[in-house]
Short mmCIF file of C-alpha atoms in Angstrom, two decimals:
data_model
loop_
_atom_site.label_atom_id
_atom_site.label_comp_id
_atom_site.label_asym_id
_atom_site.label_seq_id
_atom_site.Cartn_x
_atom_site.Cartn_y
_atom_site.Cartn_z
CA MET A 1191 -0.04 -0.38 -0.32
CA VAL A 1192 1.00 3.49 -1.03
CA PHE A 1193 0.16 6.71 0.93
CA THR A 1194 0.31 10.25 0.53
CA ASN A 1195 -0.34 13.10 2.62
CA GLU A 1196 0.85 16.96 2.65
CA THR A 1197 1.49 19.29 5.48
CA TRP A 1198 2.81 22.76 5.97
CA LEU A 1199 5.03 25.46 8.34
CA ASN A 1200 4.46 28.33 9.06
CA VAL A 1201 6.80 30.82 9.07
CA ASN A 1202 8.06 31.90 12.83
CA HIS A 1203 6.52 28.24 13.89
CA THR A 1204 7.12 27.86 17.24
CA ILE A 1205 5.51 25.41 20.42
CA SER A 1206 2.68 27.06 22.05
CA LYS A 1207 4.23 26.84 25.64
CA SER A 1208 8.06 26.42 27.19
CA TRP A 1209 9.56 27.20 30.58
CA THR A 1210 11.18 29.96 30.96
CA ASP A 1211 12.34 31.83 34.33
CA GLU A 1212 11.61 35.34 35.63
CA THR A 1213 14.05 37.30 33.42
CA ALA A 1214 13.52 38.89 30.10
CA ALA A 1215 16.56 36.97 28.61
CA SER A 1216 14.76 33.78 29.10
CA THR A 1217 11.08 34.26 27.00
CA SER A 1218 11.06 34.65 22.97
CA SER A 1219 9.59 37.46 21.12
CA VAL A 1220 9.01 35.76 18.53
CA PRO A 1221 6.13 37.24 16.09
CA ILE A 1222 3.14 35.19 15.00
CA GLY A 1223 3.85 32.49 12.64
CA LYS A 1224 1.34 33.35 10.06
CA GLY A 1225 1.77 34.62 6.17
CA GLU A 1226 4.70 32.56 4.41
CA HIS A 1227 4.66 28.83 4.83
CA LEU A 1228 6.63 25.74 3.49
CA ILE A 1229 4.37 23.36 1.56
CA ILE A 1230 5.50 19.31 2.30
CA CYS A 1231 3.94 16.57 0.40
CA HIS A 1232 5.35 13.14 0.60
CA THR A 1233 4.78 9.27 -0.44
CA GLY A 1234 5.34 6.40 1.55
CA THR A 1235 4.80 2.91 1.96
CA THR A 1236 3.39 0.57 4.46
CA VAL A 1237 5.74 -2.33 2.97
CA THR A 1238 8.58 -1.11 4.38
CA TYR A 1239 7.03 1.87 6.65
CA SER A 1240 9.44 4.10 4.93
CA PHE A 1241 8.96 7.27 2.60
CA ILE A 1242 9.98 6.53 -1.16
CA THR A 1243 13.21 7.83 -2.14
CA ASP A 1244 12.63 11.02 -4.71
CA ALA A 1245 9.11 11.68 -3.51
CA LEU A 1246 9.32 14.85 -1.04
CA LEU A 1247 7.98 17.82 -2.31
CA ALA A 1248 8.68 20.82 -0.48
CA PHE A 1249 8.43 24.73 -1.96
CA LYS A 1250 7.47 28.00 -0.16
CA SER A 1251 4.23 29.13 -0.47
CA LYS A 1252 3.65 32.60 -2.68
CA LYS A 1253 0.48 33.19 -0.75
CA SER A 1254 -0.40 33.29 3.07
CA GLY A 1255 -4.20 31.86 2.94
CA ASP A 1256 -5.33 28.09 2.14
CA TYR A 1257 -2.07 26.18 1.12
CA HIS A 1258 -4.51 24.14 -1.14
CA GLU A 1259 -5.26 26.62 -3.28
CA GLU A 1260 -1.26 26.30 -4.53
CA MET A 1261 -1.80 22.41 -4.75
CA ASN A 1262 -1.79 21.34 -8.34
CA ALA A 1263 0.20 19.24 -11.16
CA GLU A 1264 2.38 21.49 -12.17
CA LYS A 1265 4.06 21.53 -8.83
CA ARG A 1266 7.40 19.62 -9.25
#
């Protein structure tokens, strides 16, 4: 069996919570991760439970909205 999936990664993506002390030096000032994002598509197999060689497709989004609008057969 072969399966495909896609996901995205927003610019400035960070964890939502982290441990810090009371000093300003330990806190993060990363902007909200909206806007540009990386679109990642890959194909795997249940035969070897691994990704298929050369099946990765990753590209920088040109829009800040729903990434599905940029998914089409022309991306290589």
